[in-house]
Short mmCIF file of C-alpha atoms in Angstrom, two decimals:
data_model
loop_
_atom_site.label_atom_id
_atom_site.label_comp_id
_atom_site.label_asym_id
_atom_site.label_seq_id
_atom_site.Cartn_x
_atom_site.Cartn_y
_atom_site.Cartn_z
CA UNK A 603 95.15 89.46 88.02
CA UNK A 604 93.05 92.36 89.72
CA UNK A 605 94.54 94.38 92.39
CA UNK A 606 94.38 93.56 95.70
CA UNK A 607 91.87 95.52 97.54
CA UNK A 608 92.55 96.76 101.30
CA UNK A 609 90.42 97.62 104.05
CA UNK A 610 92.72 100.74 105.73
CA UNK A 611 92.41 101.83 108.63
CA UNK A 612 90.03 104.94 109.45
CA UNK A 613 92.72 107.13 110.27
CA UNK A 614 94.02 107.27 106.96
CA UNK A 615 90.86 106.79 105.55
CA UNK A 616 89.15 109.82 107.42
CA UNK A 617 92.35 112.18 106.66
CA UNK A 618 93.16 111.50 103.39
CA UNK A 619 88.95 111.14 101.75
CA UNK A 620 87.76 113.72 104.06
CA UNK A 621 89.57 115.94 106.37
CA UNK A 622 92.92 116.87 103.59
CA UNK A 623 90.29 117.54 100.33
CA UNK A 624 88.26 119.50 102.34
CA UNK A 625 91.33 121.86 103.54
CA UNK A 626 92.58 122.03 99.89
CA UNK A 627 88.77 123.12 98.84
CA UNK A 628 89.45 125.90 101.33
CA UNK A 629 92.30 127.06 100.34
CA UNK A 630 90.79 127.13 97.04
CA UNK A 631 88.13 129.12 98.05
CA UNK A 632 90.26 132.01 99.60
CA UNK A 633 92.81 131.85 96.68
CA UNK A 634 90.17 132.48 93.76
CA UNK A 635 86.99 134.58 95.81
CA UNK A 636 88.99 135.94 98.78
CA UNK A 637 92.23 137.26 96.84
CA UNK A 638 93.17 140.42 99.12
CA UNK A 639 92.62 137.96 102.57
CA UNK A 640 94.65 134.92 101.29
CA UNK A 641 97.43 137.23 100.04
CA UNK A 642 97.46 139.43 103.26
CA UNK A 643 97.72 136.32 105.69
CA UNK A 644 100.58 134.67 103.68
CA UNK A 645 102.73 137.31 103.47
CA UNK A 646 101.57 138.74 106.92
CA UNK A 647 101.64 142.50 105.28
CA UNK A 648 98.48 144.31 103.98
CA UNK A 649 97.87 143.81 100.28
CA UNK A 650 97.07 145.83 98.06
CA UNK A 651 93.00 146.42 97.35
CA UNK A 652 92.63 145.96 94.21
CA UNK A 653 94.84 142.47 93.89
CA UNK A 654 97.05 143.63 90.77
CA UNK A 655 95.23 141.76 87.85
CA UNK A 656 98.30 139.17 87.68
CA UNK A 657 98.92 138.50 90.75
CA UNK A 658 94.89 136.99 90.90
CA UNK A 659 95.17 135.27 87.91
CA UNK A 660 98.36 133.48 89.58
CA UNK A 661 95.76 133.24 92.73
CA UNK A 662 93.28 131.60 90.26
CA UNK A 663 95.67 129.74 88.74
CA UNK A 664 96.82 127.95 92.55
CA UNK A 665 92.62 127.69 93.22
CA UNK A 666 92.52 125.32 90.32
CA UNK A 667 95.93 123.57 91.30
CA UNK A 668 94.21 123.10 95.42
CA UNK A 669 90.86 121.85 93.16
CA UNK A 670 93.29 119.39 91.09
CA UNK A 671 94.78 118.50 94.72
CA UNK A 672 91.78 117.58 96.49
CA UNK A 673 89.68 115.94 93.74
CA UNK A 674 93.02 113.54 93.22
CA UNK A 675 93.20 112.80 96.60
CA UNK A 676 89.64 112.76 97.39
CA UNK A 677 88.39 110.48 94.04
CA UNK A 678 91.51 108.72 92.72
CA UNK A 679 91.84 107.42 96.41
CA UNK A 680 88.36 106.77 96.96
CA UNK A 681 88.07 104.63 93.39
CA UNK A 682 90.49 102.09 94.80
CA UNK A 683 91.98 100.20 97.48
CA UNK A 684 95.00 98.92 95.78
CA UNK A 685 97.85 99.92 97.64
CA UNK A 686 100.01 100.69 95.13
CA UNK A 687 97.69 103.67 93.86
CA UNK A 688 97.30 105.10 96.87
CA UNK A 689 101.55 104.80 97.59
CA UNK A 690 101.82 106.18 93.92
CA UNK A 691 99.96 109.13 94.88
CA UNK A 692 100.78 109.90 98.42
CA UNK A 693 104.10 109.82 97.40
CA UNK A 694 103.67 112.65 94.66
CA UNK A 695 101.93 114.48 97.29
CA UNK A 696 104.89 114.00 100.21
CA UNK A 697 106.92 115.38 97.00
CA UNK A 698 104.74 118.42 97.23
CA UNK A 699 104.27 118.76 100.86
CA UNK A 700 107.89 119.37 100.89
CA UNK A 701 107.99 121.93 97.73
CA UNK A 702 104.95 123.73 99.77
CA UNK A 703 107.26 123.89 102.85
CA UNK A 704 110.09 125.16 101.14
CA UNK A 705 107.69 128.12 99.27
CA UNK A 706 107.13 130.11 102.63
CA UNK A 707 110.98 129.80 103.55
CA UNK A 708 110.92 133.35 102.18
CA UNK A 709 109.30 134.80 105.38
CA UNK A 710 111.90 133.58 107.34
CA UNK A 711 112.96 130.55 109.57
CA UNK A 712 110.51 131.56 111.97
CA UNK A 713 107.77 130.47 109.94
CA UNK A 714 108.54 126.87 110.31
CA UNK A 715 108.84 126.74 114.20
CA UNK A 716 107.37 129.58 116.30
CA UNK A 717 103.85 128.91 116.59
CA UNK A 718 102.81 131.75 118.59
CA UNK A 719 103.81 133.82 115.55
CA UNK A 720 101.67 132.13 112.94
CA UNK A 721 98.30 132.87 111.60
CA UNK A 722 95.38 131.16 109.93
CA UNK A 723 97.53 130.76 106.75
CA UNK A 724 100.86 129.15 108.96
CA UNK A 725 98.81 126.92 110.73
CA UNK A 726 97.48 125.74 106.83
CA UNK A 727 100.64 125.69 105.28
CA UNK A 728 103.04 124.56 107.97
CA UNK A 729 101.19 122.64 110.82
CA UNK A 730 98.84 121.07 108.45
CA UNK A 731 101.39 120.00 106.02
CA UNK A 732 103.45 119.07 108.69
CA UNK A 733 100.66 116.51 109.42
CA UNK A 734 99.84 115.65 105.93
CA UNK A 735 103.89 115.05 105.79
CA UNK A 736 104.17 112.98 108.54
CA UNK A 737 100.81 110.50 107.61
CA UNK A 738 102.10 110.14 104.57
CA UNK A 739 105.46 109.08 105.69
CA UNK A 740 103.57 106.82 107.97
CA UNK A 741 101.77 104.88 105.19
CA UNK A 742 104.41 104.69 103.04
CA UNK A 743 106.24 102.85 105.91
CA UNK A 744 103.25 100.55 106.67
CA UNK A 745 102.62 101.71 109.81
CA UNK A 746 98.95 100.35 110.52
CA UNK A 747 98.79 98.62 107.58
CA UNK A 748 100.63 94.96 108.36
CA UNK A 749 103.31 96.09 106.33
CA UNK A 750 105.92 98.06 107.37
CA UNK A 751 109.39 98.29 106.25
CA UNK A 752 111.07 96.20 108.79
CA UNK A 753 108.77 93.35 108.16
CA UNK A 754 108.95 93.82 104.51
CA UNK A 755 113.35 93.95 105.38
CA UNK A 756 112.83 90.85 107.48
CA UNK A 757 110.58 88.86 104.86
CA UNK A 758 113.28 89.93 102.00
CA UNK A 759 116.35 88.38 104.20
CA UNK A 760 114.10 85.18 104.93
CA UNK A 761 113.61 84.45 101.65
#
C-alpha cells in the first residue's frame, strides 16, 4: 500500500521547503567563509584574527552539519507528502532545536529572553529556533492539518 500523500498547508510548506533551509544555508555560509564574524557574534567578544586552525575546522565541521540540516529538510521533505516522513523528521529536528537552545545557555540566561540584548546571531539561534520549535510542535499536534491530538484522543475513545 503506498503512502498517503497530503496537500499541507502553505505555512508549513513555505517554512519548512523554503524559509528554514535557506537560514541553515546561511549559517553555513558564515560558519565555513566568515569564521572570525560568526565566532565574534556568538560569543558577543572579539575573536581572535586568525581563527585558531581548530577552532575553523570545528566551524567547518558545523557548515557541513547546517548543509546536512537544510538539504534534509529542504529535499527529504520535498520528495514526499507522507506524513509520517515529515513527523519522523520534524521530530529529530524539535530534538535538535532544543540541543541548539541549550548550546548558548553558556552566555547566560539572558540570552534566551532579553531581546534588546541580542544580535544577528541571537535572533538566529534563539528567536528563529524558537519559531522553528514552536511549528514543529504545531504539526506534530495536527494543528492545520485535520488531525490534531484531541481528535485523534476522541476517535481512539470512540472506537
Amino acid at each position: 500500500m503506498a503512502p498517503r500523500q497530503t496537500v499541507l498547508p502553505l505555512a508549513y510548506r513555505a517554512f519548512f521547503l523554503i524559509i528554514e533551509p535557506i537560514s541553515a544555508l546561511v549559517g553555513a555560509f558564515y560558519a565555513h567563509f566568515r569564521q572570525d564574524e560568526y565566532l565574534a557574534m556568538t560569543t558577543h567578544l572579539a575573536s581572535s584574527s586568525p581563527v585558531p586552525l581548530g577552532t575553523s575546522v570545528v566551524l567547518s565541521q558545523l557548515a557541513n552539519l547546517y548543509l546536512l540540516f537544510a538539504l534534509n529538510e529542504a529535499l527529504v521533505l520535498r520528495a514526499t507528502g507522507d506524513l509520517r516522513v515529515w513527523r519522523t523528521v520534524l521530530f529529530g529536528l524539535l530534538l535538535a532545536d532544543f540541543g541548539h537552545l541549550y548550546s548558548v545557555c553558556g552566555l547566560g540566561s539572558w540570552v534566551y529572553w532579553d531581546a534588546s540584548r541580542w544580535n544577528a546571531m541571537d535572533w538566529g539561534n534563539v528567536a528563529f529556533v524558537y519559531l522553528g520549535a514552536t511549528m514543529r510542535i504545531a504539526f506534530l499536534s495536527g494543528v492545520g492539518l485535520g488531525t490534531s491530538v484531541s481528535a485523534k484522543n476522541k476517535a481512539k475513545k470512540a472506537a
